[in-house]
Short mmCIF file of C-alpha atoms in Angstrom, two decimals:
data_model
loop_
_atom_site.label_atom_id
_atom_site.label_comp_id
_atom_site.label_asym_id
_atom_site.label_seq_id
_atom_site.Cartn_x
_atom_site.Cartn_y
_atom_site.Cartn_z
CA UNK A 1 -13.26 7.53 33.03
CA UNK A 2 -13.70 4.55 31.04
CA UNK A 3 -12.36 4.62 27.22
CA UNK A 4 -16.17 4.07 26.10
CA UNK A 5 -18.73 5.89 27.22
CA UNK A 6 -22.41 4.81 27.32
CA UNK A 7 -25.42 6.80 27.23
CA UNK A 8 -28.33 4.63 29.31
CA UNK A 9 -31.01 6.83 28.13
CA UNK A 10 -30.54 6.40 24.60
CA UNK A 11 -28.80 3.13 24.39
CA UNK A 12 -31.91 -0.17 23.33
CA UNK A 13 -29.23 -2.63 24.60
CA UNK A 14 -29.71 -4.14 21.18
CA UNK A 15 -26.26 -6.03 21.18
CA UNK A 16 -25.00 -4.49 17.79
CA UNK A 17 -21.52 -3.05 19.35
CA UNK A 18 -21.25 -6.42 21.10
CA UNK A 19 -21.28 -8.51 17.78
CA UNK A 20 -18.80 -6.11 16.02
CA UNK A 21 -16.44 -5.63 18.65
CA UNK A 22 -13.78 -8.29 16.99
CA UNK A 23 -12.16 -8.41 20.14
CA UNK A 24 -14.81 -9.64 22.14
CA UNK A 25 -14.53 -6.33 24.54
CA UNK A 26 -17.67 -5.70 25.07
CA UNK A 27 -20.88 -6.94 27.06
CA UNK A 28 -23.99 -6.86 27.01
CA UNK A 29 -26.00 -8.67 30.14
CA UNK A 30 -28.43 -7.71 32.72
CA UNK A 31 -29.97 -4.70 31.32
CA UNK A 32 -26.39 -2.89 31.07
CA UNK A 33 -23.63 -2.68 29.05
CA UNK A 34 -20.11 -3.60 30.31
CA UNK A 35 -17.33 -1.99 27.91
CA UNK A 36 -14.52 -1.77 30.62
CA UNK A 37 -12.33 -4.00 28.97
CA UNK A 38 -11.97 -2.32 26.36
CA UNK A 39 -9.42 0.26 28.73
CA UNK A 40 -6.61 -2.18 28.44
CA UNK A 41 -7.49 -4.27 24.60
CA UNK A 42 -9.40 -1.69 22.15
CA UNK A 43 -8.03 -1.78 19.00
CA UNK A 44 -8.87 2.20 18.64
CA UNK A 45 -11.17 0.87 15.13
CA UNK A 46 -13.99 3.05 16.13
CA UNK A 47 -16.38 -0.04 14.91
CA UNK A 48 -18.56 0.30 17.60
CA UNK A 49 -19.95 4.04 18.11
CA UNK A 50 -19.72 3.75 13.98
CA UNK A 51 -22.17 1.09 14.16
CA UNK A 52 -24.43 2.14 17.23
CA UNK A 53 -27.72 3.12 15.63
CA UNK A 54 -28.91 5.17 18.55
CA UNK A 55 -25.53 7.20 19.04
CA UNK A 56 -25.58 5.84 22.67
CA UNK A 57 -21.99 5.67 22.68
CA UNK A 58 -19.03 7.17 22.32
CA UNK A 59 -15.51 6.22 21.74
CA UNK A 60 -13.57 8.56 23.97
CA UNK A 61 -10.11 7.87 22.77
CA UNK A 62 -11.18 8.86 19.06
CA UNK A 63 -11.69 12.02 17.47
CA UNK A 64 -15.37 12.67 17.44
CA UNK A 65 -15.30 15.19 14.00
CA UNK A 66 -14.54 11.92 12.56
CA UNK A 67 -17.05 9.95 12.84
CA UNK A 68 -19.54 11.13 9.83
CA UNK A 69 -23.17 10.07 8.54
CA UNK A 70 -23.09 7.35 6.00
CA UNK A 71 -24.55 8.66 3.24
CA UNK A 72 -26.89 5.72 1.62
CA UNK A 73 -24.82 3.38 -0.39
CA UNK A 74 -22.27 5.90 -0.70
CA UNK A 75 -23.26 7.43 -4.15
CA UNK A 76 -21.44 4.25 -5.62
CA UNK A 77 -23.01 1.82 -7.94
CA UNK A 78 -21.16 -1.77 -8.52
CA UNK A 79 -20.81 -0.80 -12.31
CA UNK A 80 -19.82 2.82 -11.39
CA UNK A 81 -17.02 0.96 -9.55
CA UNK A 82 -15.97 -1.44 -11.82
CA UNK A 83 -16.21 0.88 -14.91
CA UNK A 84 -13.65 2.90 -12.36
CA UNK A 85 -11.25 -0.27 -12.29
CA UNK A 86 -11.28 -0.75 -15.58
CA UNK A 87 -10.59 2.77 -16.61
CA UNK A 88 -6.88 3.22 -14.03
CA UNK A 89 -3.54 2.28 -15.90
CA UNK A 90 -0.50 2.02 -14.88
CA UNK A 91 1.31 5.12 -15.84
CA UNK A 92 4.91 5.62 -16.83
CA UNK A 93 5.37 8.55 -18.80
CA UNK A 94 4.23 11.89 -16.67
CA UNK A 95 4.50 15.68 -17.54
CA UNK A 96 7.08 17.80 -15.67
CA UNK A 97 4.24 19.73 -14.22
CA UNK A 98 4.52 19.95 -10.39
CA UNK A 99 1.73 18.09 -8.05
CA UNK A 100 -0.11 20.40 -6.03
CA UNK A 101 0.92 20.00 -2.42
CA UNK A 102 -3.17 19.14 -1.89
CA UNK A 103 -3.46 16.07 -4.04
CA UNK A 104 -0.38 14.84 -2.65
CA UNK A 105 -1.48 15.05 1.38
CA UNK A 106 -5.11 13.54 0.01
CA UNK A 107 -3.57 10.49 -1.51
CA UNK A 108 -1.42 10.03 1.60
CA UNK A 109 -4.41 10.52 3.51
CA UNK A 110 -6.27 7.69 2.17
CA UNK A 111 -3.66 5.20 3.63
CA UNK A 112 -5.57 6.03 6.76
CA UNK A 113 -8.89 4.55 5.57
CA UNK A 114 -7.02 1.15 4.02
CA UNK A 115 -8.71 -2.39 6.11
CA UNK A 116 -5.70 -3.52 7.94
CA UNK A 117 -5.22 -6.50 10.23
CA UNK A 118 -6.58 -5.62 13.60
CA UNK A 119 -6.60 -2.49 12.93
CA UNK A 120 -3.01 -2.25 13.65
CA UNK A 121 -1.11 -1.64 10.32
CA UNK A 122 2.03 0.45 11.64
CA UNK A 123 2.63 2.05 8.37
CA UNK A 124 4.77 4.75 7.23
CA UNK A 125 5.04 6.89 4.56
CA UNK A 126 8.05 9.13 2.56
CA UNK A 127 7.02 11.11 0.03
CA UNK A 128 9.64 12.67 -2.08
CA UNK A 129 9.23 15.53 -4.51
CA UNK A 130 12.82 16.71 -5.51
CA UNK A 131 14.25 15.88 -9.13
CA UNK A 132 17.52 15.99 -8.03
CA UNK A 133 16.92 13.18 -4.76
CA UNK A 134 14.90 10.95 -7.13
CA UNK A 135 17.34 10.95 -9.88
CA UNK A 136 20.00 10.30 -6.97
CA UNK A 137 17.94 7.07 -5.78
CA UNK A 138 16.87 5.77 -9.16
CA UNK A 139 20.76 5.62 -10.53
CA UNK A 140 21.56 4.16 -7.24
CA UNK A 141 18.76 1.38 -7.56
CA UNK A 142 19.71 0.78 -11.50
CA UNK A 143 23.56 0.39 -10.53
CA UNK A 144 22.96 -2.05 -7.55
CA UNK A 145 19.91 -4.08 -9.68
CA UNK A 146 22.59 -4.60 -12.42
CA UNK A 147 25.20 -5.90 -10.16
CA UNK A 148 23.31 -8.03 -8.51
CA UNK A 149 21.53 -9.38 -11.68
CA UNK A 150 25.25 -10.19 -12.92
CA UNK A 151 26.12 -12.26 -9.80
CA UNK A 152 23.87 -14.35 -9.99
CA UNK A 153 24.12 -15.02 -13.58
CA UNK A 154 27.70 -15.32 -12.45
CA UNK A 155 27.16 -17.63 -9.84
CA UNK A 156 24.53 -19.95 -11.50
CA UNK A 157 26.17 -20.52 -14.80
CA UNK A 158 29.65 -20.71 -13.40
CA UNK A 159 32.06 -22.68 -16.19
CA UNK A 160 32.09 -26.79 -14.79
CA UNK A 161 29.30 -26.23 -11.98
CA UNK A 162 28.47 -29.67 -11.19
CA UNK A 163 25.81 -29.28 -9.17
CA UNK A 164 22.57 -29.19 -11.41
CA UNK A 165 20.54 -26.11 -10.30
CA UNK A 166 16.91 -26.57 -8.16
CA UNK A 167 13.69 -25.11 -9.10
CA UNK A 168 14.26 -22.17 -6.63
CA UNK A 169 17.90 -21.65 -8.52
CA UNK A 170 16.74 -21.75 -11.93
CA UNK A 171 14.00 -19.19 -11.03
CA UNK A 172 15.89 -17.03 -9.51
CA UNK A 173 18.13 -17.08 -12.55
CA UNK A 174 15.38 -16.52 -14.98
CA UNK A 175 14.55 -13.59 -13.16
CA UNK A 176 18.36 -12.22 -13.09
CA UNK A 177 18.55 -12.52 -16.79
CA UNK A 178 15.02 -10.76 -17.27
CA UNK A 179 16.23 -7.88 -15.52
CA UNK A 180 19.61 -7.39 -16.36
CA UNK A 181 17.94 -7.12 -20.51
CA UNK A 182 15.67 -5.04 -19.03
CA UNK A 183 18.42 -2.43 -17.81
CA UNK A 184 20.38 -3.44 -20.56
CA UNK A 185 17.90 -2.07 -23.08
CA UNK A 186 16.86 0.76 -21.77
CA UNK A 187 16.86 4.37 -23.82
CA UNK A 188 19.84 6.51 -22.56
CA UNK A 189 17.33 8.84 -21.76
CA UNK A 190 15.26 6.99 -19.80
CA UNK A 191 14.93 6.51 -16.14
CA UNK A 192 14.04 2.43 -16.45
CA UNK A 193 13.25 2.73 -12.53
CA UNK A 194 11.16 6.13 -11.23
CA UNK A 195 10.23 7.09 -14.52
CA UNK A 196 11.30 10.82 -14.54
CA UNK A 197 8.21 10.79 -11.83
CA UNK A 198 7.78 14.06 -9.88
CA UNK A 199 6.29 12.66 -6.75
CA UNK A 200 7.45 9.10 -5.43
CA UNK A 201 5.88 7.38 -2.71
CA UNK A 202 7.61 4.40 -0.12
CA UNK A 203 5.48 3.02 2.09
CA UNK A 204 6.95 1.02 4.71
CA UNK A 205 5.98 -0.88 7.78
CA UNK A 206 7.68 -2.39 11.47
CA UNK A 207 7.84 -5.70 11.62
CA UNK A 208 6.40 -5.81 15.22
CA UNK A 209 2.96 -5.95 14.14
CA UNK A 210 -0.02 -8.45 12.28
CA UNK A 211 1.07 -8.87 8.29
CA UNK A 212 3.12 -5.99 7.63
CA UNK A 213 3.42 -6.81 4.16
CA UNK A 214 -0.36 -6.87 3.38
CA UNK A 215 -1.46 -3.95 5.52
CA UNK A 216 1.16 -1.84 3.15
CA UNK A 217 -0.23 -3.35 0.14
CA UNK A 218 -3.71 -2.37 0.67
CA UNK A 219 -2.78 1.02 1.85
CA UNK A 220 -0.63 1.58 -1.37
CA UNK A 221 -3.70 0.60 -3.03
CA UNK A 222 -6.22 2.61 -1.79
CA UNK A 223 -3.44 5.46 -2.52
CA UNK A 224 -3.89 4.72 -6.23
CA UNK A 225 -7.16 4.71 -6.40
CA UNK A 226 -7.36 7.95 -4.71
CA UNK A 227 -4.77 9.61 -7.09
CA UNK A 228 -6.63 7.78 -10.20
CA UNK A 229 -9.60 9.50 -9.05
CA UNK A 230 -8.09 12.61 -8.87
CA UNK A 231 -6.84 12.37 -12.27
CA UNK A 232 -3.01 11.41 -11.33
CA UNK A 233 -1.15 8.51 -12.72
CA UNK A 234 0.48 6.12 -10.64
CA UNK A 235 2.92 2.52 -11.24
CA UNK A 236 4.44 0.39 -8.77
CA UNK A 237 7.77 0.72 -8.77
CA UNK A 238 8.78 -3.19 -6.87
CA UNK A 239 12.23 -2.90 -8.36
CA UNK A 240 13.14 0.25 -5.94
CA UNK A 241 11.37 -1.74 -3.28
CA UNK A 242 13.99 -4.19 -3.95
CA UNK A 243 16.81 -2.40 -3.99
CA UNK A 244 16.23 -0.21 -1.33
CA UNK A 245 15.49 -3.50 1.00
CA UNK A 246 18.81 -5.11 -0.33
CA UNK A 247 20.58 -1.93 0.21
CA UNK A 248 21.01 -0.27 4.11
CA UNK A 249 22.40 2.94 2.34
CA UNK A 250 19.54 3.45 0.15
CA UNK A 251 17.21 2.83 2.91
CA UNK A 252 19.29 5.29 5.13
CA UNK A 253 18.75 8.17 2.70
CA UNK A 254 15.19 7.21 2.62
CA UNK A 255 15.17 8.10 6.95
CA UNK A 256 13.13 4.73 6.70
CA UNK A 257 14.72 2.48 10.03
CA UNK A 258 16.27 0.01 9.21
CA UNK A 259 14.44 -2.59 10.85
CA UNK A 260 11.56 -1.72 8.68
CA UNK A 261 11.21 -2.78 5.56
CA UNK A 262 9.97 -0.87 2.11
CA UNK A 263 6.72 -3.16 1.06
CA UNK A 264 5.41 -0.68 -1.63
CA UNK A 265 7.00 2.39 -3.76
CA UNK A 266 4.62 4.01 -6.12
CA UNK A 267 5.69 6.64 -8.72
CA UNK A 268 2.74 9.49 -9.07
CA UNK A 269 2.39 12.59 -11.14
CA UNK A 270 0.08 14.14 -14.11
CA UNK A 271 0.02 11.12 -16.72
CA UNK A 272 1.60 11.97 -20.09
CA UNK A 273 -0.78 10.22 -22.13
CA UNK A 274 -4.59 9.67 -21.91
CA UNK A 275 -5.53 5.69 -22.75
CA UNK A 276 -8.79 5.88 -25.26
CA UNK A 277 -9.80 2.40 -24.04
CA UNK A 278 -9.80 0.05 -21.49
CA UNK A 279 -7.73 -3.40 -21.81
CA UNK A 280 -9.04 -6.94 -21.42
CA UNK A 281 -8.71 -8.11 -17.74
CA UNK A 282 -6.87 -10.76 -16.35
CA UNK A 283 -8.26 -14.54 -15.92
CA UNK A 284 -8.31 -15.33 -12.60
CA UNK A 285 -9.10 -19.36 -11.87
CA UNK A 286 -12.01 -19.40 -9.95
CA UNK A 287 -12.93 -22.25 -7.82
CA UNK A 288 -16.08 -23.05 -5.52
CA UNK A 289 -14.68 -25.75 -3.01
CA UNK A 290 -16.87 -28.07 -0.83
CA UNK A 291 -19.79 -28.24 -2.87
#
């Protein structure tokens, strides 16, 4: 049986799963649709019964309870939307008070939905909820971050260095110094990586597949949104990202493989504080070439 399935009576042979097949897998030509290669190249996106407007065919390979009416412009204005953007913080202060195991599994869920390159994102995802793990990984992170902030202030402004330092060198020394005052100054009684966070999220990726990096980045995205919808806070943590990624024992306690790397750790849990107001938004240089 062929992976798609095509219903002659109902199908208009109107082309539309032809165009949006990015692959180029299927056919239409001679009063009949040809979808047979689709057995050895689909991508498994589900574009093409999503699109079909007579329901002609069907996408054996997927789960069919999936595939859902579209409900008009999906109940979402652009200002709705933006209003929505505007309103999500990053949060870094949370309450102690557990996150139900629901609104956990729904932001993970939402990874699913995330646009990825050829459909083919690879992702994976630890979640970890115990207090006693994250404080375990956090210390870990801060004592490897400070040492390796320190050799490289070691190492770049070593006593009769002749060798004047590149643009690379002096921005990666910049950046040493930033951090290690940013340990350096942290409260005693403050966790300057996870944030005392309940609920910590790594999203990770193989690097056998199309842009690992940005598939997890949109994923850990949509995640946020989800959870600021839901009325959770969320901040990117990139400095357990690093560590983790510089460190094969952190990334062993994680059960991530090591081949994989750690593109995206987000801290989540019921935000401390409620912000009043919205802040201004970045300026973004805009630019219209070729005309």
């Amino acid at each position: 049986m062929n992976l798609i399935q095509i219903d002659s009576k109902k199908c208009r042979l109107c082309k539309t799963c032809q165009e949006v097949c990015f692959r180029h897998l299927i056919k239409v030509a001679d009063g009949r649709v040809d979808a047979s290669a689709a057995d050895l190249n689909c991508a498994f996106c589900g574009q093409c019964q999503a699109v079909c407007p007579k329901g002609a065919l069907v996408h054996t390979g997927l789960e069919q309870a999936e595939f859902q009416p579209v409900k008009g412009k999906n109940g979402v204005t652009a200002e709705a939307l933006i209003e929505f953007f505007r309103a999500r913080r990053s949060h870094r202060n949370f309450k102690p008070t557990p996150v139900p195991d629901d609104l956990i599994m729904a932001v993970a869920e939402s990874c699913g939905y995330a646009p990825s390159s050829s459909n083919d994102s690879c992702l994976g995802l630890v979640i970890i909820r115990n207090s006693d793990k994250l404080r375990k990984l956090s210390r870990a992170a801060f004592r490897h971050l400070s040492s390796s902030a320190a050799t490289t202030i070691s190492l770049y402004e070593k006593p009769g260095r002749a060798e004047p330092l590149g643009p690379d060198q002096k921005n990666q020394l910049e950046r040493a110094k930033k951090l290690s005052r940013f340990l350096a100054t942290a409260p005693p009684d403050q966790d300057p990586i996870l944030y005392h966070a309940p609920v910590v999220f790594f999203v990770h990726s193989s690097p056998y597949t199309n842009f690992p990096k940005e598939n997890a980045m949109v994923a850990a995205h949509t995640a946020m949104l989800t959870a600021h919808a839901l009325g959770l806070g969320t901040c990117y943590i990139s400095l357990m990202a690093k560590a983790a990624n510089e460190q094969p024992r952190l990334k062993q306690k994680l059960r991530v493989p090591q081949e994989n790397e750690i593109h995206a750790v987000i801290a989540l849990g019921h935000p401390k504080y409620h912000y009043a107001r919205t802040t201004p938004a970045r300026e973004i240089p805009v630019q219209f070439v070729g005309e």
